[in-house]
XYZ file of C-alpha atoms in Angstrom:
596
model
C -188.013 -79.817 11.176
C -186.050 -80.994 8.252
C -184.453 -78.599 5.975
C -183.360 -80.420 2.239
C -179.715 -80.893 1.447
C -179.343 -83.256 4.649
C -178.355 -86.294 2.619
C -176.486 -89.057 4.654
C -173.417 -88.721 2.323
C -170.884 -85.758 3.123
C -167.650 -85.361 2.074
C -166.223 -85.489 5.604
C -167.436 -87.240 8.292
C -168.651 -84.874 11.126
C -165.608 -85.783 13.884
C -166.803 -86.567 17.529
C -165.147 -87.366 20.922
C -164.282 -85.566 24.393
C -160.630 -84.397 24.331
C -160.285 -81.609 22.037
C -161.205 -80.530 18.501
C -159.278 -77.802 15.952
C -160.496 -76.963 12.549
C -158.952 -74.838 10.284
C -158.500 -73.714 6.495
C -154.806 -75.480 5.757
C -154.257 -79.146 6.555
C -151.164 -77.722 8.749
C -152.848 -75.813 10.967
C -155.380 -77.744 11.989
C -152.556 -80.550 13.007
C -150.580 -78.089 14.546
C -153.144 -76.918 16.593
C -154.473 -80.157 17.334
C -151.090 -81.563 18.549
C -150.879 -78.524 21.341
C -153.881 -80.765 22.818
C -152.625 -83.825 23.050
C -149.144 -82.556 24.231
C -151.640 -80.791 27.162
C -151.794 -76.891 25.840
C -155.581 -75.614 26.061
C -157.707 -74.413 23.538
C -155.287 -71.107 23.462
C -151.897 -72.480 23.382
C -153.455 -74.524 20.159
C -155.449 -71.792 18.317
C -152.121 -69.393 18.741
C -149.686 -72.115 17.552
C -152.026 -72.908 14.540
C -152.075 -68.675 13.722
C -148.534 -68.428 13.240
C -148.496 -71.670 11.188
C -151.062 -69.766 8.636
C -148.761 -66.844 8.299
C -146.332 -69.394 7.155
C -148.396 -71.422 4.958
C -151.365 -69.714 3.824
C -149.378 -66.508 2.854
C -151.667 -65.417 0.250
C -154.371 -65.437 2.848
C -152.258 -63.942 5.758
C -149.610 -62.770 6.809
C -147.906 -61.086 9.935
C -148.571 -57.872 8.755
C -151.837 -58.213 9.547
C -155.016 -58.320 11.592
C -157.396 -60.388 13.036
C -160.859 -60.762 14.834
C -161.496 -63.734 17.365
C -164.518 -64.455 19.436
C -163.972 -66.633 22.610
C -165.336 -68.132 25.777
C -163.123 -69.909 29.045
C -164.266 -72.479 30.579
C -164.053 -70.933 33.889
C -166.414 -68.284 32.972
C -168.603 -69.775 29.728
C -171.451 -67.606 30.042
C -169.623 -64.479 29.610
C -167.868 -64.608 25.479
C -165.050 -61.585 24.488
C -164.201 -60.480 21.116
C -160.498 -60.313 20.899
C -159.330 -57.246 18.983
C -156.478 -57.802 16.917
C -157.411 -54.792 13.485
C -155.348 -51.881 13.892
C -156.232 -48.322 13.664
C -154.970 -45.629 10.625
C -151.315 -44.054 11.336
C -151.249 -40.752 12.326
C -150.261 -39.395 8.701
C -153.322 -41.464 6.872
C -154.957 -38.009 6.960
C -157.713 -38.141 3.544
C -156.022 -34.147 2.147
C -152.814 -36.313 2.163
C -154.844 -39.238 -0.101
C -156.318 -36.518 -2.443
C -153.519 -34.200 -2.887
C -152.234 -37.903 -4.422
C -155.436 -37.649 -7.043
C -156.646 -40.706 -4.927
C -160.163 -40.930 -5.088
C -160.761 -43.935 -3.340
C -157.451 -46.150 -1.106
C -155.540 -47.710 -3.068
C -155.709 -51.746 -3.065
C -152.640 -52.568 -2.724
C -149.182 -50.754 -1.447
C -148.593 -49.107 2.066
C -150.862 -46.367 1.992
C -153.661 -49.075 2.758
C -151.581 -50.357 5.611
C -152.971 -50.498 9.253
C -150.965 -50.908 12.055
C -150.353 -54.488 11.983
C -152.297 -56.031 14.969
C -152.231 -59.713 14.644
C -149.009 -60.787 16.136
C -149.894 -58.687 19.201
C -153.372 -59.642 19.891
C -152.505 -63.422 19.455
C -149.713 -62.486 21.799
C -152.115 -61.093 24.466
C -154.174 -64.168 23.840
C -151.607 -66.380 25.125
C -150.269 -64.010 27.732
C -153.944 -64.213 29.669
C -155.449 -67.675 28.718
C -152.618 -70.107 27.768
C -150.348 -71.465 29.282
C -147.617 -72.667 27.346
C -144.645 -70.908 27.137
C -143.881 -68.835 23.887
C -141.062 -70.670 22.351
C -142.852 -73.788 22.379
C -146.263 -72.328 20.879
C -143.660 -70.864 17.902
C -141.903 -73.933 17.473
C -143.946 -75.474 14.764
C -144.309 -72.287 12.634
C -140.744 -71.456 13.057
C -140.589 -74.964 11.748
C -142.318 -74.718 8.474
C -140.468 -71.652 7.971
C -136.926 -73.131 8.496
C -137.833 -76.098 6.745
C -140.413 -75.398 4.210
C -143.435 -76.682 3.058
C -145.758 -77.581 -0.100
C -147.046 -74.177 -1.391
C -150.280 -74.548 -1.979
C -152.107 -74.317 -5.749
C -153.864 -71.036 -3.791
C -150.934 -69.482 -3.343
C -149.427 -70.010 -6.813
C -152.511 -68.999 -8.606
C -151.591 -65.272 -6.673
C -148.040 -65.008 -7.695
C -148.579 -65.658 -10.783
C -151.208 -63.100 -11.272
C -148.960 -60.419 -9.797
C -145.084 -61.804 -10.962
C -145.121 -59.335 -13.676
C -146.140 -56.611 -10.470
C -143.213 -58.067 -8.472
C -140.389 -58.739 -11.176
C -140.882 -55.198 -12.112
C -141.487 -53.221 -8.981
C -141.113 -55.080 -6.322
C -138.061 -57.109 -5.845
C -138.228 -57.982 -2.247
C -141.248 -59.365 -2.907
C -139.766 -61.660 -6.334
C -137.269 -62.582 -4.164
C -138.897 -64.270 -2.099
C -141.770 -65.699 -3.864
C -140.233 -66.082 -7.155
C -137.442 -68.122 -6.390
C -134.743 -68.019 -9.159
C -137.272 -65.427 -10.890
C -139.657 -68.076 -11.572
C -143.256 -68.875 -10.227
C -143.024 -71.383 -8.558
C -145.007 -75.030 -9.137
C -148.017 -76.451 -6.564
C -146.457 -78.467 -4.122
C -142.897 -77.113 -4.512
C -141.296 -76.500 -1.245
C -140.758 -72.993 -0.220
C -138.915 -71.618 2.460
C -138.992 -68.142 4.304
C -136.044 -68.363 6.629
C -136.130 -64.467 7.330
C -139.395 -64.326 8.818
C -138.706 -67.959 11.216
C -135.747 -65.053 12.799
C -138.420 -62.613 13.408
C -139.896 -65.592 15.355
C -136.677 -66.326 17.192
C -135.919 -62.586 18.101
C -139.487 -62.411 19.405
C -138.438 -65.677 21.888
C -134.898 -64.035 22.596
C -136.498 -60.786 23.657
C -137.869 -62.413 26.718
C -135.294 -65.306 27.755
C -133.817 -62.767 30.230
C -137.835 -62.115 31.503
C -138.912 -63.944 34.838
C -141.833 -66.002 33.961
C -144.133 -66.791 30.498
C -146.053 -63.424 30.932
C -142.874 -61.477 31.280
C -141.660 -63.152 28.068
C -144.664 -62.677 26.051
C -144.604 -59.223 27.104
C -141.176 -58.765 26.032
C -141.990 -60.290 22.387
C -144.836 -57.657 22.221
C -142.393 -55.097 23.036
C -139.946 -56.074 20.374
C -142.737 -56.930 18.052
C -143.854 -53.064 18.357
C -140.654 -51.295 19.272
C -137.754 -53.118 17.741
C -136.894 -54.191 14.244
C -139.794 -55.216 12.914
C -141.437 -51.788 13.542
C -138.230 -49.914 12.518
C -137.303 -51.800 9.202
C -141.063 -51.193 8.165
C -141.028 -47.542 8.595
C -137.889 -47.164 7.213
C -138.666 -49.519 3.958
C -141.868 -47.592 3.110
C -140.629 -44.311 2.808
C -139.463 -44.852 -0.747
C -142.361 -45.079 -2.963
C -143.593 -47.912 -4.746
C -146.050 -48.990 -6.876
C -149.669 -48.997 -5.835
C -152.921 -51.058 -7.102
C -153.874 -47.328 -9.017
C -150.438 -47.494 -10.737
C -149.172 -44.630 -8.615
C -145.631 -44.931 -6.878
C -146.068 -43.690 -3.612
C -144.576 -44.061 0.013
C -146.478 -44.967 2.521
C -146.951 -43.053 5.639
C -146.628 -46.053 8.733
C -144.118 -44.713 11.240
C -142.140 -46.828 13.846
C -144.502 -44.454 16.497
C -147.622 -46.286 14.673
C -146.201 -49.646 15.611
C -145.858 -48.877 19.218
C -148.683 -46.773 19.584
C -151.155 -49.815 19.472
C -152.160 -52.084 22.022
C -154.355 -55.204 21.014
C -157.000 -56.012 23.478
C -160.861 -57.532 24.525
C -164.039 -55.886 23.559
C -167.584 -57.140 25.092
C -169.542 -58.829 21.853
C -172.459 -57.738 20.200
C -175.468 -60.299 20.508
C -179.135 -60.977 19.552
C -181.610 -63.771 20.346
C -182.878 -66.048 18.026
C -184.906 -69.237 18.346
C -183.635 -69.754 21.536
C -180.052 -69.737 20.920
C -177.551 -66.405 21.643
C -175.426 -65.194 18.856
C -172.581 -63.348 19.323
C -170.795 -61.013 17.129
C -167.951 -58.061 17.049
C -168.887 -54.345 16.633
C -169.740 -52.509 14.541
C -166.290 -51.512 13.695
C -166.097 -55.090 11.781
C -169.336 -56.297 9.797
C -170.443 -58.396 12.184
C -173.751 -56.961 13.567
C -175.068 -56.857 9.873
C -175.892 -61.219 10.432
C -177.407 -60.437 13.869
C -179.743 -57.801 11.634
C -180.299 -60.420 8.760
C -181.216 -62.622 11.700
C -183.659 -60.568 13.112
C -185.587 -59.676 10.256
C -185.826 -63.454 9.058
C -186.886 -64.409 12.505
C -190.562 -63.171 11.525
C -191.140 -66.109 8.974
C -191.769 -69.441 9.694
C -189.285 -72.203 10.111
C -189.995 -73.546 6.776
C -189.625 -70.560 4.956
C -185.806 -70.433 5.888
C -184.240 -73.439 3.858
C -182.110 -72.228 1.938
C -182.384 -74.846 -0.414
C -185.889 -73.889 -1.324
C -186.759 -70.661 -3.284
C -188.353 -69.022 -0.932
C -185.862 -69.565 1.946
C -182.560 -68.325 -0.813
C -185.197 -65.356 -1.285
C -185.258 -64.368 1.630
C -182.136 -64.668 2.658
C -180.898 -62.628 0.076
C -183.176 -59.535 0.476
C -182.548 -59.597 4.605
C -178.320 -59.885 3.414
C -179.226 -56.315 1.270
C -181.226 -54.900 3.736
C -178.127 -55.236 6.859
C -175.891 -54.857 4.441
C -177.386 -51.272 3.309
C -176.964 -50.854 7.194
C -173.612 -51.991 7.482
C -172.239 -49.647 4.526
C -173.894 -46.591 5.804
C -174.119 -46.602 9.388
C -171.248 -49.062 10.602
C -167.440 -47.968 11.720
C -165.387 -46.745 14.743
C -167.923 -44.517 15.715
C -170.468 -44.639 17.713
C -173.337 -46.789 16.307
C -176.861 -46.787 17.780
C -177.005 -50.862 17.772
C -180.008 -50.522 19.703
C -181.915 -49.227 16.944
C -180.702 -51.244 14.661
C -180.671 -54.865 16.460
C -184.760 -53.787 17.645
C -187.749 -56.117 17.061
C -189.286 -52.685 15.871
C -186.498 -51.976 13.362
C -186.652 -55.232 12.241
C -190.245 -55.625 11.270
C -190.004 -52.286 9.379
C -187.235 -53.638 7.383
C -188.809 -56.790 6.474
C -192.350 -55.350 5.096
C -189.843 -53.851 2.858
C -189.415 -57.635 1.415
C -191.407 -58.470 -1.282
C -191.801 -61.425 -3.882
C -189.567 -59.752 -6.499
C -185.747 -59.298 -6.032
C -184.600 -55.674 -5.251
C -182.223 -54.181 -7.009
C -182.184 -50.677 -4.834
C -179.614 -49.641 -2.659
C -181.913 -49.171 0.794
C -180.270 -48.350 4.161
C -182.827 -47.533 7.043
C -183.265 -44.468 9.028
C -181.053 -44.881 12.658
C -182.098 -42.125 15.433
C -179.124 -39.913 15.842
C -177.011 -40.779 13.135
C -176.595 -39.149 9.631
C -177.398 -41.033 6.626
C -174.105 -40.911 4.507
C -174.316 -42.994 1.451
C -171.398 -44.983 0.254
C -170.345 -44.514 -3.983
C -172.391 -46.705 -5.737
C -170.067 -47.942 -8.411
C -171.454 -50.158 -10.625
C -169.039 -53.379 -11.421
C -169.220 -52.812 -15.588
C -167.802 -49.182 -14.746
C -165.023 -50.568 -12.033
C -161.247 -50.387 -12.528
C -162.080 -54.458 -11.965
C -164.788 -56.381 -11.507
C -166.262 -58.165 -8.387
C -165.527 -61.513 -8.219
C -167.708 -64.223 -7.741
C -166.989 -67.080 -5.256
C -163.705 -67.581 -3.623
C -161.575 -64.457 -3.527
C -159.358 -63.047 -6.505
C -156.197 -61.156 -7.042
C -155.733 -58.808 -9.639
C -152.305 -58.102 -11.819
C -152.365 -54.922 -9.633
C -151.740 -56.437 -6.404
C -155.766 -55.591 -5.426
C -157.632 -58.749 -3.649
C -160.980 -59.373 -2.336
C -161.261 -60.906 0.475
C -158.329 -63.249 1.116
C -158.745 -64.604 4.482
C -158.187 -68.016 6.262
C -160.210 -69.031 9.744
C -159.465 -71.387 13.020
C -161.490 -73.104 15.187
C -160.614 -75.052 18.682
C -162.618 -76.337 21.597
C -160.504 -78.244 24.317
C -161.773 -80.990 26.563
C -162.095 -78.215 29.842
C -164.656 -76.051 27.278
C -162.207 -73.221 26.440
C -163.498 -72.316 22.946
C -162.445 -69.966 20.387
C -163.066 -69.204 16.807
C -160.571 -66.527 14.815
C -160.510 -65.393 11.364
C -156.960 -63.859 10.547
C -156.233 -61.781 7.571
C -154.300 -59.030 5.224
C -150.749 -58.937 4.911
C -151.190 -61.143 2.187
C -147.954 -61.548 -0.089
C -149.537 -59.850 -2.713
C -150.650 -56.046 -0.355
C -147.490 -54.240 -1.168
C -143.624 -55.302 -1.473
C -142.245 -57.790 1.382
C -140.129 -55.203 3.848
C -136.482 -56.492 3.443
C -134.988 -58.626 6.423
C -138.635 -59.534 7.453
C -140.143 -62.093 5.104
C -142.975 -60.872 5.181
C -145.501 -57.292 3.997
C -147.906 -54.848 5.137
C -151.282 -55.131 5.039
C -154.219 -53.057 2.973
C -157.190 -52.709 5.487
C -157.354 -48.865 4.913
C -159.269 -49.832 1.617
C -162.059 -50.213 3.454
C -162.280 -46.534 4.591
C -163.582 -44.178 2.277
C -161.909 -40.570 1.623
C -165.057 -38.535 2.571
C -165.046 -36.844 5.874
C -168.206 -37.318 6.410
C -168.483 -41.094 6.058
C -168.940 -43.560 9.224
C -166.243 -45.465 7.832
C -163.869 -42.555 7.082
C -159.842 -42.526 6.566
C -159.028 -40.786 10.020
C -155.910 -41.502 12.569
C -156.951 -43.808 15.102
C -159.600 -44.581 13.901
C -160.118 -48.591 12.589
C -160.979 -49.338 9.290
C -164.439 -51.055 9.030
C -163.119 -55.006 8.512
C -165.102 -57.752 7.151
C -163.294 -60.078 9.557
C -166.185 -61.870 11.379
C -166.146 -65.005 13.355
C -169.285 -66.427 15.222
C -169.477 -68.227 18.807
C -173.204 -69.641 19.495
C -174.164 -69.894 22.797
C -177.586 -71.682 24.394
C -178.160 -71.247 28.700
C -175.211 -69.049 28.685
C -173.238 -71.909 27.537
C -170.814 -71.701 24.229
C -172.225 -74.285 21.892
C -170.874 -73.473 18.473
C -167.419 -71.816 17.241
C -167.761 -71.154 13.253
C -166.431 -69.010 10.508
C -165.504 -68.626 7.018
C -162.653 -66.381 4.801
C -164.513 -64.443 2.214
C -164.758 -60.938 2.875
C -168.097 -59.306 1.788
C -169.414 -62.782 1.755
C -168.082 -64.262 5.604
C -171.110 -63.501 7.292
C -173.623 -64.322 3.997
C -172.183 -68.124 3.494
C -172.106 -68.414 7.778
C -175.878 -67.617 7.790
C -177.515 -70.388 5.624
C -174.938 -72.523 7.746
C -176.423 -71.222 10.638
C -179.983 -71.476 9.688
C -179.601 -75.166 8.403
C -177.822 -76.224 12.020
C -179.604 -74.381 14.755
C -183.264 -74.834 12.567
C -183.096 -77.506 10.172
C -181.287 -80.103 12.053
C -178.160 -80.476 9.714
C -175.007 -81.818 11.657
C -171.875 -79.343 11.473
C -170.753 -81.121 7.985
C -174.207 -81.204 6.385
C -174.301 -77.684 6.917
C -170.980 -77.102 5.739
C -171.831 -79.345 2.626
C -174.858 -77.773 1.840
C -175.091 -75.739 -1.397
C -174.949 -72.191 -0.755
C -175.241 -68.425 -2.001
C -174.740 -64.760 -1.733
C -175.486 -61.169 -3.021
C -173.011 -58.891 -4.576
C -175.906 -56.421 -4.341
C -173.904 -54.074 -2.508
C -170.686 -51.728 -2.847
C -167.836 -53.762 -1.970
C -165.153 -53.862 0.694
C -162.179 -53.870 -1.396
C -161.339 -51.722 -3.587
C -162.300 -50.408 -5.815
C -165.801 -51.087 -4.104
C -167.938 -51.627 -7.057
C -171.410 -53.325 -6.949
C -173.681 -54.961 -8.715
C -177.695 -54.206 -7.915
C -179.438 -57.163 -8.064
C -176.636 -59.284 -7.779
C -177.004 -62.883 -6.415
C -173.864 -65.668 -6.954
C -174.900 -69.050 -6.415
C -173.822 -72.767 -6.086
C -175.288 -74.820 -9.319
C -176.373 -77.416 -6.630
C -178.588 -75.315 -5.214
C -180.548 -77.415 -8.561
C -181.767 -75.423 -11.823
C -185.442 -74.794 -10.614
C -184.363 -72.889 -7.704
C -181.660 -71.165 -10.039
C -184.838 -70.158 -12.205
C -187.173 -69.206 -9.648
C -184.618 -66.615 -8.602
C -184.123 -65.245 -11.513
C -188.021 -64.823 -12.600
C -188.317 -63.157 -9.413
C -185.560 -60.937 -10.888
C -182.317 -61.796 -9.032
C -179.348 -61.448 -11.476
C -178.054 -64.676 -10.893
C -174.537 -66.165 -11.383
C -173.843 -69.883 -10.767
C -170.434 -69.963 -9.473
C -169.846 -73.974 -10.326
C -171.118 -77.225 -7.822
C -168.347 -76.554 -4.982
C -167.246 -72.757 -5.250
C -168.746 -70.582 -2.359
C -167.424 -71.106 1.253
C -164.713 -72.273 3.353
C -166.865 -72.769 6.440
C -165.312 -74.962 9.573
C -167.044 -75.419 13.254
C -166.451 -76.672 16.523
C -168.805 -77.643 18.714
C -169.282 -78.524 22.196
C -172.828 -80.116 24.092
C -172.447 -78.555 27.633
C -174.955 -81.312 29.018
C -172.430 -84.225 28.639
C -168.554 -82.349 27.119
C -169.378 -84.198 23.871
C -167.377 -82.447 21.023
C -167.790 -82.105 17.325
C -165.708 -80.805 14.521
C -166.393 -80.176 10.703
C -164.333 -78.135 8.003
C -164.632 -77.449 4.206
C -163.623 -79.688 1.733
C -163.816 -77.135 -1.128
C -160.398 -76.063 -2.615
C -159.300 -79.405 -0.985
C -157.369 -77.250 1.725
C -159.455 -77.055 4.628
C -158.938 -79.580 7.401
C -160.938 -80.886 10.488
C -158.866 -83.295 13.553
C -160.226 -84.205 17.104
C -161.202 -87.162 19.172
């Protein structure tokens, strides 16, 4: 069937050919990436090169000093996807007494007591270590490039330091150092340089010129990355206290052991059926299972009662995104979660008779066999320290963000496919660590400071992440690679995206197009984890009837503007005849597509 918003005009044309296809969330990336194909690297080599080239120019977004979550297939075995693991756990002295005896109540936003180990550089590391095949100082060369040389900071990234320059002329001068150069904020387009971090880069490479073969030298660069000066001059910079998001100076408590402690690595996904297509997810330790439970509990209506782009469909969508979400903030972390229950046909017909024709403005998790029902706070967003944003992610004078992100996506012309979502250590976490060019991150605000929480502060233990790319698989064969930044709202803007492709016949860029939405009708990710019951943010195009029919049916609606929600991008591959397709955003005029 036909879903509406499928008109023939989109702002991108949806690319198409048979040698290789990258999309990405900066311009730079995405041509970065895309010349690792042509030059013969796989889809690997490119989706590593084009990581390091968002540290370096989507800084705001992320950084080095922090994680990531990719979901991946080879060609040699397609049928069989892995999650690569790249969030690191809580150090060993992020103990909650230590939080409290602070007079923390909740993690702070920003500063290093919200730092995880940084994982990112590793698990991209291990990436290219098993399935690439390029050598390291070649997949570095174009980051270490744009680092050397500069590049045009982006409006993005401007809009953030100027937010926080009074944060980082007055506490943190590493930080106006680097991003305020000659203590001003610097224009759009101006061309900044970070020649400290482009060393880190190059001490990474030296590490392993005296190593016999690539896997020897990308296992020396992990060994320098977690034993030698990056992990020393971190520990050793956060130990003198510093201002936090709260407006507490504090040290953090990230050790050099922390660092090398870690180990990046593959998980199995998590993946449900739905109208005849396989979709495959991380754990539960990131938020992806909650779209495989929105899934499931729209699968009992019709195909045309899932447009979003009709009232019904944006209806329904919205109570299904409460309902996993009440899930996902109860029941989901790095414990044990009984998925079983949760991802049932069973389950998921009791949760949707809980769906009705009005909005619900309830906080409603279900009951899970086995597992204790711990609620999250419920802090409403008029009482927060700051409110929840609507649309594209925000900074706050403090230093606190929600849910700065960027995402990559490459397919090669063998069917290696991968689709990554890298994130924290954005400039703005906590001060830049001298000599490195580059900060922590803040994942630990996504644990909570009550012992008895699934998603607790605890050693070891990773913090629940809304990091959340999607691979799509049909026969056993990967079909689609997608993803969005966003935070809370990475899995809500990839499921009308998902609906619109794999029901109502939009092409990648249709779908991406498409006017979208999402509920803030749960307690946020980021601190200070406020919500807002009832809450539903949506894209004026969505047209004013629709807009009206939510809100008679109660929704608490917020129209974020024509082109505000979503920074979607795909690649796709047909595994009948190789054919591949590519599609990115073209809101915030940043996002990029390339392929032939």
């Amino acid at each position: 069937m036909t879903f509406t918003h499928d008109e023939t005009f989109t702002t991108r044309p949806t690319l198409e050919g048979h040698f290789g296809m990258t999309a990405s969330t900066h311009w730079l990336a995405t041509a970065s990436s895309q010349a690792v194909l042509e030059r013969g690297g796989n889809a690997f080599d490119a989706a590593v090169a084009g990581a390091f080239v968002l540290h370096v120019v989507e800084p705001h977004l992320n950084g080095p000093g922090g994680d990531m979550v990719g979901i991946f297939a080879t060609a040699g075995a397609p049928s069989s996807p892995q999650v690569l693991m790249g969030q690191g756990p809580a150090p060993a002295g992020a103990l909650i007494q230590h939080y409290r005896a602070l007079g923390l109540e909740n993690v702070p936003g920003a500063g290093a007591l919200a730092a995880a180990v940084p994982a990112a550089v590793d698990a991209w590391l291990v990436l290219l270590r098993d399935h690439g095949t390029w050598d390291l100082a070649e997949v570095l060369d174009f980051a270490i490039g744009y680092a050397e040389h500069g590049h045009p900071i982006l409006p993005g990234a401007v809009r953030a330091i100027r937010a926080v320059a009074e944060l980082f002329q007055e506490h943190w001068p590493t930080s106006a150092a680097l991003w305020m150069p000659e203590g001003k904020v610097p224009e759009p387009g101006q061309i900044i340089r970070n020649p400290e971090y482009a060393l880190v880069l190059r001490e990474l490479i030296a590490a392993g010129e005296g190593a016999s073969g690539r896997v020897a030298q990308i296992e020396a660069a992990r060994a320098e990355w977690k034993t030698g000066r990056v992990a020393q001059a971190a520990a050793e910079f956060v130990r003198t206290p510093h201002r936090h998001s709260d407006g507490g100076d504090y040290a953090g408590v990230i050790t050099a052991e922390d660092f090398a402690s870690h180990s990046a690595g593959y998980e199995d996904p998590v993946s449900i059926e739905f109208r005849g297509y396989t979709i495959a997810k991380s754990g539960p330790w990131g938020q992806g299972p909650a779209l495989l439970q929105a899934l499931k509990i729209l699968e009992g209506y019709p195909d045309e009662q899932l447009d979003p782009g009709t009232e019904t469909g944006a209806h329904l969508i919205l109570e299904a995104q409460k309902l996993a979400l009440a899930d996902r903030d109860t029941y989901y972390g790095d414990v044990p979660v009984n998925l079983k229950h949760l991802l049932s046909n069973a389950y998921a017909a009791q949760r949707r008779e809980l769906i009705s024709e009005h909005a619900s403005a309830e906080f409603r998790p279900g009951e899970v066999p086995g597992q204790e029902q711990v609620l999250p706070a419920l802090v409403h967003v008029s009482d927060a320290a700051t409110g929840a944003g609507a649309g594209e992610p925000t900074v706050s004078k403090s230093g606190e963000t929600k849910g700065d992100t960027c995402h990559l996506d490459v397919v090669d012309r063998w069917g290696n496919i991968v689709s990554a979502t890298p994130s924290g250590g954005w400039l703005q976490s906590s001060p830049v660590i001298e000599g490195l060019g580059f900060c922590l991150g803040t994942r630990l605000q996504m644990t909570w400071l009550d012992e008895r929480s699934a998603s607790r502060l605890e050693p070891g233990r990773r913090p629940r992440t809304t990091l959340t790319p999607t691979l799509v698989l049909k026969g056993g064969a990967p079909l689609i690679a997608l993803g969005t930044p966003g935070g809370d709202q990475q899995d809500q803007w990839q499921l009308p995206m998902l609906l619109r492709m794999l029901i109502g016949g939009h092409t990648a860029q249709q779908a991406i197009d498409a006017p979208t939405l999402h509920t803030t009708s749960m307690p946020g990710s980021f601190w200070p984890r406020a919500w807002e019951p009832g809450g539903a943010v949506v894209e004026d195009r969505l047209g004013a009837e629709l807009i009206e029919g939510l809100r008679r049916r109660g929704h608490q609606v917020t129209t974020a503007g024509d082109w505000a929600l979503g920074r979607l991008s795909c690649v796709t591959r047909d595994p009948e005849n190789g054919r591949l397709r590519a599609a990115a955003n073209a809101r915030g005029a940043q996002g990029y597509a390339a392929g032939r």
